[in-house]
Coordinates of C-alpha atoms in Angstrom, one line a residue:
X1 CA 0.0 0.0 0.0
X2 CA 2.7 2.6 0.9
X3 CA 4.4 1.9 -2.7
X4 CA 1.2 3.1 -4.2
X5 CA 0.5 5.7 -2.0
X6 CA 4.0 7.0 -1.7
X7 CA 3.7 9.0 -5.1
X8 CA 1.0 11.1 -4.0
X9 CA 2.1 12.1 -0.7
X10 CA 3.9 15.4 0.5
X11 CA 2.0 17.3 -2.1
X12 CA -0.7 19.7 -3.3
X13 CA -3.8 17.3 -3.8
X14 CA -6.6 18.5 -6.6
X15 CA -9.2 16.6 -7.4
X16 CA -7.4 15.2 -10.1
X17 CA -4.3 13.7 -8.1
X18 CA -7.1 12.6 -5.5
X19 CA -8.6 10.6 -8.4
X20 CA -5.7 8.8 -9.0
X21 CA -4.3 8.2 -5.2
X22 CA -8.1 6.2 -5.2
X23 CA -7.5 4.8 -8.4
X24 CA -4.2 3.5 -7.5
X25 CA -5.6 1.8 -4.2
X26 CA -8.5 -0.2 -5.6
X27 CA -6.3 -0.9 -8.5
X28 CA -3.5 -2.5 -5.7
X29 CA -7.1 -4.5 -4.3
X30 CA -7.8 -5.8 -7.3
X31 CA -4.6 -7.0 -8.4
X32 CA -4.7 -8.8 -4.9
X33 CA -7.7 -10.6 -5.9
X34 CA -10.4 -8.2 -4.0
X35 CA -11.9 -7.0 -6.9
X36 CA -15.2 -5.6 -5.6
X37 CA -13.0 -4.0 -2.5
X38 CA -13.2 0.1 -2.7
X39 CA -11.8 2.9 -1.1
X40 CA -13.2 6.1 -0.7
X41 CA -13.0 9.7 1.1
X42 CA -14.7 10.6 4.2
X43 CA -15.7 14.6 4.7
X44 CA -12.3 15.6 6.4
X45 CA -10.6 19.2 6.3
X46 CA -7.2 18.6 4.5
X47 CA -6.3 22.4 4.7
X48 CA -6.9 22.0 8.7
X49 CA -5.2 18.2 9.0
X50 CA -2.7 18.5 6.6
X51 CA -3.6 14.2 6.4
X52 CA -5.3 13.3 3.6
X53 CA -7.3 10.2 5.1
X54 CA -9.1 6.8 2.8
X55 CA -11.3 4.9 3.8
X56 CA -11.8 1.0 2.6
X57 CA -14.8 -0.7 2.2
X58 CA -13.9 -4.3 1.9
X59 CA -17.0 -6.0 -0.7
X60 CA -18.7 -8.8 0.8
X61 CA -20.8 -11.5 -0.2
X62 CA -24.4 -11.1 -0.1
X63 CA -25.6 -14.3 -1.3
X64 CA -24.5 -17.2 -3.0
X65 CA -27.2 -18.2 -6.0
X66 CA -26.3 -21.6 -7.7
X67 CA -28.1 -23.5 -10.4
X68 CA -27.6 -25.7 -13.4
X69 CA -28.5 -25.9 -17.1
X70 CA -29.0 -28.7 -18.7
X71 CA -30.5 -29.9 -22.1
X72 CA -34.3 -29.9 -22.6
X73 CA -35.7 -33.4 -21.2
X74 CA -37.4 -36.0 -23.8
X75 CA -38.8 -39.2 -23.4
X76 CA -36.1 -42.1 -24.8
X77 CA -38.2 -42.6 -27.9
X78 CA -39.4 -39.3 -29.1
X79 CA -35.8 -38.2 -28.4
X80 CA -34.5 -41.0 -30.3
X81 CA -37.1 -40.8 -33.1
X82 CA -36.4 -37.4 -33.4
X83 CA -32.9 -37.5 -33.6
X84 CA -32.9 -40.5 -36.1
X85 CA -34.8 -38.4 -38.4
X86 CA -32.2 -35.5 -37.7
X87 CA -29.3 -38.2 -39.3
X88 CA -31.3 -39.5 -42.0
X89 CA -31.8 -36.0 -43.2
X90 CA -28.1 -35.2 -43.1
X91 CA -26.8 -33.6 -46.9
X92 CA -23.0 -34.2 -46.2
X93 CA -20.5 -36.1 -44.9
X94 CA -19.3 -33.7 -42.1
X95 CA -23.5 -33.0 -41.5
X96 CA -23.6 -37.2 -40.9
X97 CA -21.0 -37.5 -38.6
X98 CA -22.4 -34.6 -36.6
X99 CA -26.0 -35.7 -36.4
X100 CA -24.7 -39.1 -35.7
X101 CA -23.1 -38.3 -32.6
X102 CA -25.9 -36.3 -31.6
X103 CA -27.9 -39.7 -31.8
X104 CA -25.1 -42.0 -29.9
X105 CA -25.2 -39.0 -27.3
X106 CA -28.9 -39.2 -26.8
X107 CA -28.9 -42.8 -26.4
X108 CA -27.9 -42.4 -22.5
X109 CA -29.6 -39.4 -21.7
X110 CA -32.1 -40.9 -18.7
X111 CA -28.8 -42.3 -17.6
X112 CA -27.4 -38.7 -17.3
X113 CA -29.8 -37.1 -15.0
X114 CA -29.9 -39.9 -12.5
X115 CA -29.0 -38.6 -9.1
X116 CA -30.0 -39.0 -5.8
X117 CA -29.1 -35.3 -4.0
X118 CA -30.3 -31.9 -5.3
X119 CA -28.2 -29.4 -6.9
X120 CA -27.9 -27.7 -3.4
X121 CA -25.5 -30.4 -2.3
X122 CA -23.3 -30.2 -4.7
X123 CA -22.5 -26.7 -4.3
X124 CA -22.6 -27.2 -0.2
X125 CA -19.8 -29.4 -0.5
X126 CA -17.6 -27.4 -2.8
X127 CA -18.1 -23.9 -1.9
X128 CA -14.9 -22.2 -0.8
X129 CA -17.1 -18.9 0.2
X130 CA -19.9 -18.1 2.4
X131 CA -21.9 -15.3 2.6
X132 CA -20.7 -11.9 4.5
X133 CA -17.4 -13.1 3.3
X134 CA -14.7 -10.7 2.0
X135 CA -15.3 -11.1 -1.6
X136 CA -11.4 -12.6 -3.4
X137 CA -11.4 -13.6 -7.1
X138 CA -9.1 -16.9 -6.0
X139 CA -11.4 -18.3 -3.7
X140 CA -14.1 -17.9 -5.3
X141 CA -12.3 -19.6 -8.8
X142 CA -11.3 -22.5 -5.9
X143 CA -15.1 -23.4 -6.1
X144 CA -15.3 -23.3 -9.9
X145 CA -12.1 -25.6 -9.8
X146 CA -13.6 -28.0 -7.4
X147 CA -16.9 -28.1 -9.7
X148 CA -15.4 -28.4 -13.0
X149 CA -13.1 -31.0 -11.7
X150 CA -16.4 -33.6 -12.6
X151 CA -15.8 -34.2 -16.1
X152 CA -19.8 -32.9 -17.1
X153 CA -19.7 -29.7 -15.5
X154 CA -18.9 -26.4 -16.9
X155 CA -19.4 -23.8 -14.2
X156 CA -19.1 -20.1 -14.4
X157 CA -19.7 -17.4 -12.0
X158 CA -20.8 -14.0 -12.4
X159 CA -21.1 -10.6 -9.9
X160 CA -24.7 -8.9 -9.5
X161 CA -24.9 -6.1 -7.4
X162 CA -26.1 -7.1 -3.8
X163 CA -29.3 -6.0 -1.9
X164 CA -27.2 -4.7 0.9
X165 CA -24.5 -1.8 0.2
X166 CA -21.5 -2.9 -0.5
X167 CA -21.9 -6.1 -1.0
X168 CA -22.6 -8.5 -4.4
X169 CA -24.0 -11.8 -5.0
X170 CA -22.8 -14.2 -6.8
X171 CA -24.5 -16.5 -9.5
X172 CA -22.6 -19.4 -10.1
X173 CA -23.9 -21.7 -13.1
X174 CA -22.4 -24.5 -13.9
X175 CA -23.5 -26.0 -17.3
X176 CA -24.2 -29.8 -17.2
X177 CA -23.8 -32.5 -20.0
X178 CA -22.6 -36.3 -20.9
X179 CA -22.8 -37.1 -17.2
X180 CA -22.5 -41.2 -17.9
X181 CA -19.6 -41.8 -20.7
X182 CA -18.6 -45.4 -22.0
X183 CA -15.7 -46.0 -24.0
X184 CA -14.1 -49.3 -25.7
X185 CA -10.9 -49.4 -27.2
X186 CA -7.3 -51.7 -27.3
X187 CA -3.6 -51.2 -26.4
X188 CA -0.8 -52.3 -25.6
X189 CA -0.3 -51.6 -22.1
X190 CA 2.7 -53.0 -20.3
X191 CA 1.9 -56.2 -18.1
X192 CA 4.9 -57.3 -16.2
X193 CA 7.4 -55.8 -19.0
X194 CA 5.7 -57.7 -21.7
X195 CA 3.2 -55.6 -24.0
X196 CA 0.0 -57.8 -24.8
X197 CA -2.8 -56.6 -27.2
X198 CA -5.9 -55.7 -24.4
X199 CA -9.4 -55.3 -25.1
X200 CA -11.1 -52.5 -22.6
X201 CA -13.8 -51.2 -21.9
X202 CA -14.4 -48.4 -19.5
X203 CA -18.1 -46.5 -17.8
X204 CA -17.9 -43.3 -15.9
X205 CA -20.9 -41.7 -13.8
X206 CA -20.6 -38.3 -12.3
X207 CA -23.1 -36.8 -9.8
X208 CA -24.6 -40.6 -9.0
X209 CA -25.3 -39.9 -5.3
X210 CA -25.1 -35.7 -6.3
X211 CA -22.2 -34.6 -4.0
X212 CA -19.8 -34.2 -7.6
X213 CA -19.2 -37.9 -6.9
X214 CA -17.3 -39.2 -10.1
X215 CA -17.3 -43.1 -10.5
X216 CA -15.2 -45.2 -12.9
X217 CA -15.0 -48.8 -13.9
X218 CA -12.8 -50.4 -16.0
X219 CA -12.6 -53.7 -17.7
X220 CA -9.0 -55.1 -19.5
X221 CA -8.8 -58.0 -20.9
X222 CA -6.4 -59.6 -23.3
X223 CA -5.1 -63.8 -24.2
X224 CA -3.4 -64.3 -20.7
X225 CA -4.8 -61.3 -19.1
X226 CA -7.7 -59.7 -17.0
X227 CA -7.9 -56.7 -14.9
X228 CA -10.8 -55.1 -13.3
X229 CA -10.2 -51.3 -11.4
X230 CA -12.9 -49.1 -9.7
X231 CA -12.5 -45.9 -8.6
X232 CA -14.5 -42.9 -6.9
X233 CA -13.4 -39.4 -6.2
X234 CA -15.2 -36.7 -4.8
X235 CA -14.7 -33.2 -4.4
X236 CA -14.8 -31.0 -1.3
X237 CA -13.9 -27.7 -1.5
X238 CA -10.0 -27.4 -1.9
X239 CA -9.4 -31.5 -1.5
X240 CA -10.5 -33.8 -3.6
X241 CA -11.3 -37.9 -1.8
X242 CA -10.2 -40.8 -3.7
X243 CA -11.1 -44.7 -3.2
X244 CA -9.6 -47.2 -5.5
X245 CA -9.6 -50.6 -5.4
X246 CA -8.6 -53.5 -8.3
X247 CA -7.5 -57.3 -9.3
X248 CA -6.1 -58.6 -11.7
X249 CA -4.9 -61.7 -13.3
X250 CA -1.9 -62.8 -15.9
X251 CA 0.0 -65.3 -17.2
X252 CA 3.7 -65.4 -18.4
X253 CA 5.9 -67.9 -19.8
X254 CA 9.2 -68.4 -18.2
X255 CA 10.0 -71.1 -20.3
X256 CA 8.9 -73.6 -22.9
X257 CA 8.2 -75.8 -19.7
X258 CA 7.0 -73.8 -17.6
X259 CA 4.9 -70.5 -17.0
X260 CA 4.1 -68.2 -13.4
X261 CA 0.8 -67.3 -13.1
X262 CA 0.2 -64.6 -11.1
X263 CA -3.5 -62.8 -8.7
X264 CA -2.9 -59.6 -7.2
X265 CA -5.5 -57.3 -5.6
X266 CA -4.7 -54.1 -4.4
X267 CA -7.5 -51.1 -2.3
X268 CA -6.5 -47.6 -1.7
X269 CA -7.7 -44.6 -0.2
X270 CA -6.3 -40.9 -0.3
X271 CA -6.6 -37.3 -0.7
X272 CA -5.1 -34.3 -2.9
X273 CA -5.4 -31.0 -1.2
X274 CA -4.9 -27.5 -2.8
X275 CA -2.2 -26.0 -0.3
X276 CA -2.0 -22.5 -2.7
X277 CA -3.6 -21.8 -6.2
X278 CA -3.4 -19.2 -8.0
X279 CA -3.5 -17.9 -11.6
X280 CA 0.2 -18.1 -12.0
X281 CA 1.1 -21.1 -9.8
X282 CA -0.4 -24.3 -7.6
X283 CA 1.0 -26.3 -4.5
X284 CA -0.9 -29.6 -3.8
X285 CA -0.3 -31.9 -1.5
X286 CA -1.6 -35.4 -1.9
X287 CA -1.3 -39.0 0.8
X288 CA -2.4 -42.1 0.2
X289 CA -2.4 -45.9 2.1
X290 CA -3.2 -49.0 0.1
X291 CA -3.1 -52.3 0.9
X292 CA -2.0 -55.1 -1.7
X293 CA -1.8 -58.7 -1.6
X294 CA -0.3 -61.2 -4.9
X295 CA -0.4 -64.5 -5.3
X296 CA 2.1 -66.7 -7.3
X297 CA 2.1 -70.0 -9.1
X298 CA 4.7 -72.0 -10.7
X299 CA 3.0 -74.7 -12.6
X300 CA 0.8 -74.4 -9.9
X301 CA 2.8 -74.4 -7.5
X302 CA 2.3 -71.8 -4.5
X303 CA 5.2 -69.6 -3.9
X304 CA 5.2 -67.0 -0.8
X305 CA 2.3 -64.6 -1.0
X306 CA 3.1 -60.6 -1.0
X307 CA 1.6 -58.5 1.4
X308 CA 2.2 -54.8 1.1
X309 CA 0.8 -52.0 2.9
X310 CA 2.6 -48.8 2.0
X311 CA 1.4 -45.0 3.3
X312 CA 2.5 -42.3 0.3
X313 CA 2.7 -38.6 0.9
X314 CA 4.2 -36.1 -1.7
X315 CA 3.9 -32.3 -2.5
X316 CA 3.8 -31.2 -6.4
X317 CA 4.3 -27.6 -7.6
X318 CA 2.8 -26.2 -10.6
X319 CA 4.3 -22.9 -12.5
X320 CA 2.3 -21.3 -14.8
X321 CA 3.7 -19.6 -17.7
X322 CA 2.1 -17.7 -20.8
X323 CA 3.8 -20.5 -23.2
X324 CA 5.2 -22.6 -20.8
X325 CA 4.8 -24.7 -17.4
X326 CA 7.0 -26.1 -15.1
X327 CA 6.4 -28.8 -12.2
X328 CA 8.0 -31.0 -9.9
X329 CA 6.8 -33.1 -7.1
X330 CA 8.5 -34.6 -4.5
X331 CA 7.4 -38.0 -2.3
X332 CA 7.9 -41.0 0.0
X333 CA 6.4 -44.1 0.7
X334 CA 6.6 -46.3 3.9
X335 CA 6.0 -49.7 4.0
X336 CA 3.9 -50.4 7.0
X337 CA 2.8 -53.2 9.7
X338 CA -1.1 -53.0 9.3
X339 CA -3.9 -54.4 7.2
X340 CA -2.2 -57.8 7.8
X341 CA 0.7 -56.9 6.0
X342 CA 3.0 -59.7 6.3
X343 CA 6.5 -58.2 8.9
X344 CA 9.7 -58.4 7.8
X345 CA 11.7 -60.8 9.5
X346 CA 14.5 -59.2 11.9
X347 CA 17.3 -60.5 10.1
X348 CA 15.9 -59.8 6.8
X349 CA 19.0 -58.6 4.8
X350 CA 19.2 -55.5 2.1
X351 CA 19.2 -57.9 -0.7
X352 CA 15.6 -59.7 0.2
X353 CA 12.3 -57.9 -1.3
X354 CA 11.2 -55.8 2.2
X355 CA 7.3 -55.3 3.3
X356 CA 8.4 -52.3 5.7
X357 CA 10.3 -50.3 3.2
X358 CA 11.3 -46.7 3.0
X359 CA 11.4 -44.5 -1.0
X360 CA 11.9 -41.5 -2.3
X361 CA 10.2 -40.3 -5.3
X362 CA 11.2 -37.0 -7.4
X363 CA 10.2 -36.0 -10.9
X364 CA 10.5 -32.5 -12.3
X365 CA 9.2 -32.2 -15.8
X366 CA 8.1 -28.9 -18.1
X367 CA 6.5 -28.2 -21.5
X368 CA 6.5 -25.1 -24.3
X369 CA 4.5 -23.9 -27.0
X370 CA 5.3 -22.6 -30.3
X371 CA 1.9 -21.7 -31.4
X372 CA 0.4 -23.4 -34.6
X373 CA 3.8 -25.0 -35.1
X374 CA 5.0 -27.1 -32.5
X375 CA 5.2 -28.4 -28.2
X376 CA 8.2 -29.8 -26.6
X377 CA 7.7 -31.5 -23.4
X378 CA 10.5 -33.3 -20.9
X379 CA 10.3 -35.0 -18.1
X380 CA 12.6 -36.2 -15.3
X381 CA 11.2 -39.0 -12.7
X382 CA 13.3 -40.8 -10.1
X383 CA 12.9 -43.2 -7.0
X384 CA 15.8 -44.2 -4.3
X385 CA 15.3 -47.4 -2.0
X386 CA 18.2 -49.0 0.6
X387 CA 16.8 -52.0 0.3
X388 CA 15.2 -54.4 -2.1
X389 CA 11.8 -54.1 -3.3
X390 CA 8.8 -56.1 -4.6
X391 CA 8.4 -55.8 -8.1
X392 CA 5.0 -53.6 -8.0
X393 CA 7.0 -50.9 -5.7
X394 CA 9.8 -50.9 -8.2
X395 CA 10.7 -48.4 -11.3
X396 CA 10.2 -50.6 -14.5
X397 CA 12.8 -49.5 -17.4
X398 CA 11.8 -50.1 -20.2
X399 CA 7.5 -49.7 -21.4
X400 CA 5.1 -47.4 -22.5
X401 CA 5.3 -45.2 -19.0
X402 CA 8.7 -45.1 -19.0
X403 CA 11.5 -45.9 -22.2
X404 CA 9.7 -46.6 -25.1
X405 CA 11.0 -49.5 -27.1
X406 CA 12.0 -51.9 -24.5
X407 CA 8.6 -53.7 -23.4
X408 CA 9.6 -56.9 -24.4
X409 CA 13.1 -56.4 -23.2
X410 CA 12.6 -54.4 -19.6
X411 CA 13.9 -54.8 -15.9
X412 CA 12.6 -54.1 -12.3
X413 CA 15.0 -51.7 -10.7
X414 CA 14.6 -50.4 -7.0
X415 CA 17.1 -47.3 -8.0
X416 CA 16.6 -45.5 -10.9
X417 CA 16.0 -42.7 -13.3
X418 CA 13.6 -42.3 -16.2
X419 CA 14.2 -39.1 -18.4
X420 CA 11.3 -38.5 -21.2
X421 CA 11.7 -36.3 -24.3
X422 CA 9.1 -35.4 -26.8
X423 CA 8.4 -33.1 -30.1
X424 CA 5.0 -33.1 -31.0
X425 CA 4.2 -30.8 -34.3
X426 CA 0.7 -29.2 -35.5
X427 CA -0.5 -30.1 -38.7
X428 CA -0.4 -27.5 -41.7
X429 CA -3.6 -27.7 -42.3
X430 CA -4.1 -24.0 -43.8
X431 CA -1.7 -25.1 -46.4
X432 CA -3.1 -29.0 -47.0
X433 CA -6.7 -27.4 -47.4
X434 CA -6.3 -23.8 -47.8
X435 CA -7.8 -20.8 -45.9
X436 CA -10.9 -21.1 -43.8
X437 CA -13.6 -18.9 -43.9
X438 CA -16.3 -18.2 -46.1
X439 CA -17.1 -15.7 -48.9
X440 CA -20.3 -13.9 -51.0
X441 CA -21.4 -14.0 -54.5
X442 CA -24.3 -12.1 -55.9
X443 CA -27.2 -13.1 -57.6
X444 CA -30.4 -11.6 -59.1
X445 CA -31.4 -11.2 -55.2
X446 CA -28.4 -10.4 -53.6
X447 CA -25.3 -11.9 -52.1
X448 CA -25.6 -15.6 -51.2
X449 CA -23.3 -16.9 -48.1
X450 CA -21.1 -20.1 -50.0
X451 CA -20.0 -22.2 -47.5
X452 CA -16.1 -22.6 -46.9
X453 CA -14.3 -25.6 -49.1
X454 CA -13.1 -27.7 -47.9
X455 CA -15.5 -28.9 -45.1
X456 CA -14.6 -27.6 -41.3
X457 CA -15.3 -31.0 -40.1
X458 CA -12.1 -31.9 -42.4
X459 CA -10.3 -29.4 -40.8
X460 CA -11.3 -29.7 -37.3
X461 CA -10.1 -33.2 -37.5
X462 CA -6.8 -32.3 -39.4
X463 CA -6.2 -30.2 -36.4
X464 CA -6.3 -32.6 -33.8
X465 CA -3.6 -34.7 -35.5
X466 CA 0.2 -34.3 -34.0
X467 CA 2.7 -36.3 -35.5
X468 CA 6.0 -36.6 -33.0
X469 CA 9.3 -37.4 -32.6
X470 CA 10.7 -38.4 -29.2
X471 CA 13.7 -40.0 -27.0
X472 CA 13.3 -41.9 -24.0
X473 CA 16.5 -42.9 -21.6
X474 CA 16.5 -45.2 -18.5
X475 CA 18.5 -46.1 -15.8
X476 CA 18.0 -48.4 -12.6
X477 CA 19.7 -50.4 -10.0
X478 CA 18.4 -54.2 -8.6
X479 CA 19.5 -54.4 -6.0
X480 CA 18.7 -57.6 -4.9
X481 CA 20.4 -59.0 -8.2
X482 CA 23.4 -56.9 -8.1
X483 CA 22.5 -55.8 -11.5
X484 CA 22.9 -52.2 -12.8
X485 CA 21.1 -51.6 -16.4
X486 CA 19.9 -48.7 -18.9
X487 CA 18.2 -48.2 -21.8
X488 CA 17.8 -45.4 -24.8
X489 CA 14.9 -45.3 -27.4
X490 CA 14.0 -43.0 -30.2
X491 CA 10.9 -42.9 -32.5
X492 CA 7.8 -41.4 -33.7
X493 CA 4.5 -41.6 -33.4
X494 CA 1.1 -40.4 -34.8
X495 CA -1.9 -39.3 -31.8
X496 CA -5.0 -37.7 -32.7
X497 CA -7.5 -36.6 -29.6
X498 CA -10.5 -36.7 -30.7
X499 CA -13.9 -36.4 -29.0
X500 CA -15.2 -39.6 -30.1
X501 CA -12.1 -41.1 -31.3
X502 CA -8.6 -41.1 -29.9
X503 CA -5.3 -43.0 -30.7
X504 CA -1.7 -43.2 -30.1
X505 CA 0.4 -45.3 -32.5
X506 CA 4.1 -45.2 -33.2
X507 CA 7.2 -46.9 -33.5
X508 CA 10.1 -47.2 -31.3
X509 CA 13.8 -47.8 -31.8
X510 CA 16.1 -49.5 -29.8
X511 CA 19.3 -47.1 -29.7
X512 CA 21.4 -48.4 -26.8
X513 CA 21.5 -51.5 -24.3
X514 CA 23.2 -52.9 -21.2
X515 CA 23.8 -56.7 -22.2
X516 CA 24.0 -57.6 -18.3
X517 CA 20.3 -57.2 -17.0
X518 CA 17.7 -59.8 -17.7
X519 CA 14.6 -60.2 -20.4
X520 CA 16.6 -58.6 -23.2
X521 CA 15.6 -59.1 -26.5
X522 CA 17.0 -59.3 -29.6
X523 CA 14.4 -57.1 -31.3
X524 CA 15.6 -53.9 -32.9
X525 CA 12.7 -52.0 -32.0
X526 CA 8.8 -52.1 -31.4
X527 CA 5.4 -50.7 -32.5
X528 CA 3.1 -49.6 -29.9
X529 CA -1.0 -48.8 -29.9
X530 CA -3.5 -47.6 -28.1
X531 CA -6.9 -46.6 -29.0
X532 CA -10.4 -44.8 -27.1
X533 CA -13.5 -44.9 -28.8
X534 CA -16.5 -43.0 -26.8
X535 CA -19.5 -45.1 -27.5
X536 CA -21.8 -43.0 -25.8

């Protein structure tokens, strides 16, 4: 405040110079966030004072008004007879696709607006003001961020003067569609170092009980693979509640006499809190304890059952830049003695897989923009143990997540680094299809609109097409093996991100090998998939 003041002091004051000292003072509010915060000049005698004196009038909240939109309501077969005749009356290609996924939309529309709780709990639950509150832009976008972190809502706020002086209300509405969402789709997801080809198919349901609960459920399921995940999250205020719970089951050949079968069931439950946000920057802080049990088979054979119960706690940062962002999150994860976890033995040595385990995590990764040419995104991620680890706490080198290239040829490592590199590059689609717009001819009646060639739909989907280059490095420590490996690939790849249709498909070359580690292959290099389709 004195930095703003300090210019106007020791002076003459005209009402001009007065002005601007009040100017300067609800400008400093505002860029503080207190936007509807003013200050203003009580009757005073300046000649008699020689004190020129403001006074503030913090803005409050008056009342908190909160409702949603949604689409008009039809019953499932006059909405679906109406929107069949809307696609068989399509006159292009682009018109068809459109009016078709208005129809696979419409299909799940009862589905959508079933919830138990009124709008009012929603808002209870997330709200990071109250009313008679001093009135700050960030809090108040901390309740927008907690709504619109369900999937189907699109909340905005505006201010309305208040009934009371100095004071405003604020009318928050929050836009909601596509509430349920299933999807189907394949890929190549790493399953113990070994990429398999996995059908999936995956339902999300937001708002089921009405408290911005978001469900998910997932099915995977491939020749020697199944997994089935669940999860619910649910926003309150600046945290955000998670439950997770899934099992799975897979088979891998050791040999070509024998294979190791492998059940593993794992539950969680945790918590991401918003220490700081604001329109520049972000501090969360997130924990988490799970419990997780496997079970292993050697030609049906029993080995010793894994019991894990590790508690995780980490703190991320978040810079915001105009072109750029930066972030890096720190962690660690203790192994502990509850959920019948199975104990370590006293004598257990450092080379022997521990239950009651102490690691670090680190990663630091950032990302620029050229616009409409190109992105460039790194990323550093680490983990530190003392002592052996079971293979689902350790750093795999060597799949999809981490070195591209290597699935088939990967290793466990309970030291390690992972650094990740990537180009990706817009398409030219001005020059492949030429301008956009539209233009005007005249006829005997006037000028006609002619719509733009080629379609927008052609374009739209041009434009969601990145073609990218990228470079992957690895390297980890087993400790329980005494084995010390790495790993470097390079390729490209092809993603589009589509609303109904996304993919990821590229190629991946082998550039550089340890020869020491295990479950190296010969292969020069890989192709890797994945694929989303949004049925509904």
């Amino acid at each position: 405040m004195e930095k703003a003041t300090r210019p106007f002091a020791l002076s003459c004051q005209s009402n001009e110079s007065v002005g601007g000292l009040l100017k300067a003072v609800n400008g400093l509010f505002a860029e503080r966030g207190f936007a509807t915060t003013q200050a203003w000049l009580p009757e005073q005698d300046i000649a008699a004072s020689k004190t020129l004196v403001i006074r503030v009038v913090p803005g409050r909240i008056n009342t908190i008004v909160y409702k949603e939109e949604r689409q008009p309501h039809k019953g499932f077969f006059p909405r679906m007879r109406e929107l069949s005749g809307n696609v068989a009356k399509s006159t292009s290609l682009s018109e068809f696709v459109q009016r078709a996924d208005a129809w696979l939309e419409g299909i799940d529309d009862d589905l959508e607006r079933l919830t138990l709780l009124p709008p009012s709990a929603r808002i209870a639950l997330t709200s990071t003001i109250a009313k008679n509150d001093v009135l700050h832009v960030d809090r108040l976008q901390d309740t927008l961020d907690s709504l619109n972190r369900v999937p189907s809502n699109k909340a905005k706020a505006e201010l309305m003067p208040g009934q009371r002086p100095a004071t405003s209300d604020v009318q928050i509405t929050n836009r909601v569609d596509d509430a349920f969402r299933l999807y189907g789709g394949y890929d190549t997801e790493s399953i113990e170092g070994v990429d398999k080809l996995r059908f999936g198919i995956t339902a999300e349901k937001d708002n089921l009980i009405g408290i911005n609960d978001m469900w998910g459920l997932t099915l995977k399921s491939g020749i020697e693979t199944n997994e089935l995940s669940g999860n619910i999250a649910v926003p309150v205020g600046r945290a955000t509640m998670r439950l997770k719970g899934d099992w799975s089951e897979n088979m891998i050949d050791l040999g070509p006499l024998s294979e190791l079968f492998m059940t593993t069931w794992n539950v969680s439950a945790g918590a991401d809190w918003i220490v700081h946000s604001s329109r520049t920057e972000r501090l969360v802080a997130d924990f988490s304890v799970a419990h997780r049990e496997q079970n292993r088979y050697i030609n049906g054979v029993g080995l010793m059952d894994q019991r894990v119960s590790p508690l995780q706690a980490g703190l991320t940062y978040s810079r915001f830049f105009e072109r750029a962002s930066l972030s890096a999150r720190i962690g660690a994860s203790q192994g502990l003695s509850i959920f019948n976890a199975r104990d370590d033995a006293d004598d257990i040595d450092a080379s022997t897989p521990h239950s009651q385990f102490t690691k670090l995590d680190a990663s630091l990764s950032g990302s620029y923009v050229f616009p409409g040419h190109a992105s460039v995104t790194s990323s550093l991620s680490t983990q530190w143990a003392a002592t052996a680890l079971y293979s689902d706490e350790q750093m795999t080198i060597g799949s999809r997540s981490s070195v591209r290239g290597y699935s088939n040829g990967s290793f466990k490592a309970d030291q390690g680094a992972v650094w990740r590199n990537e180009v990706a590059f817009a398409m030219p689609v001005d020059w492949l299809l030429g301008k956009s717009g539209s233009s005007t001819q005249s006829d005997s009646q006037g000028p006609v609109q002619v719509s733009a060639s080629p379609s927008e739909w052609a374009r739209s989907s041009l434009s969601r097409l990145n073609p990218y280059l990228f470079l992957d490095a690895g390297l980890g420590r087993d400790i329980a093996n005494e084995v010390t490996g790495y790993r470097v690939g390079s390729g490209v790849g092809l993603r589009y991100g589509g609303p109904r249709l996304s993919f990821d498909l590229g190629y991946a070359f082998r550039i550089a090998e340890d020869h020491r580690s295990q479950r190296v292959s010969e292969e020069k290099g890989e192709l890797f998939m994945s694929m989303r389709l949004k049925v509904f």
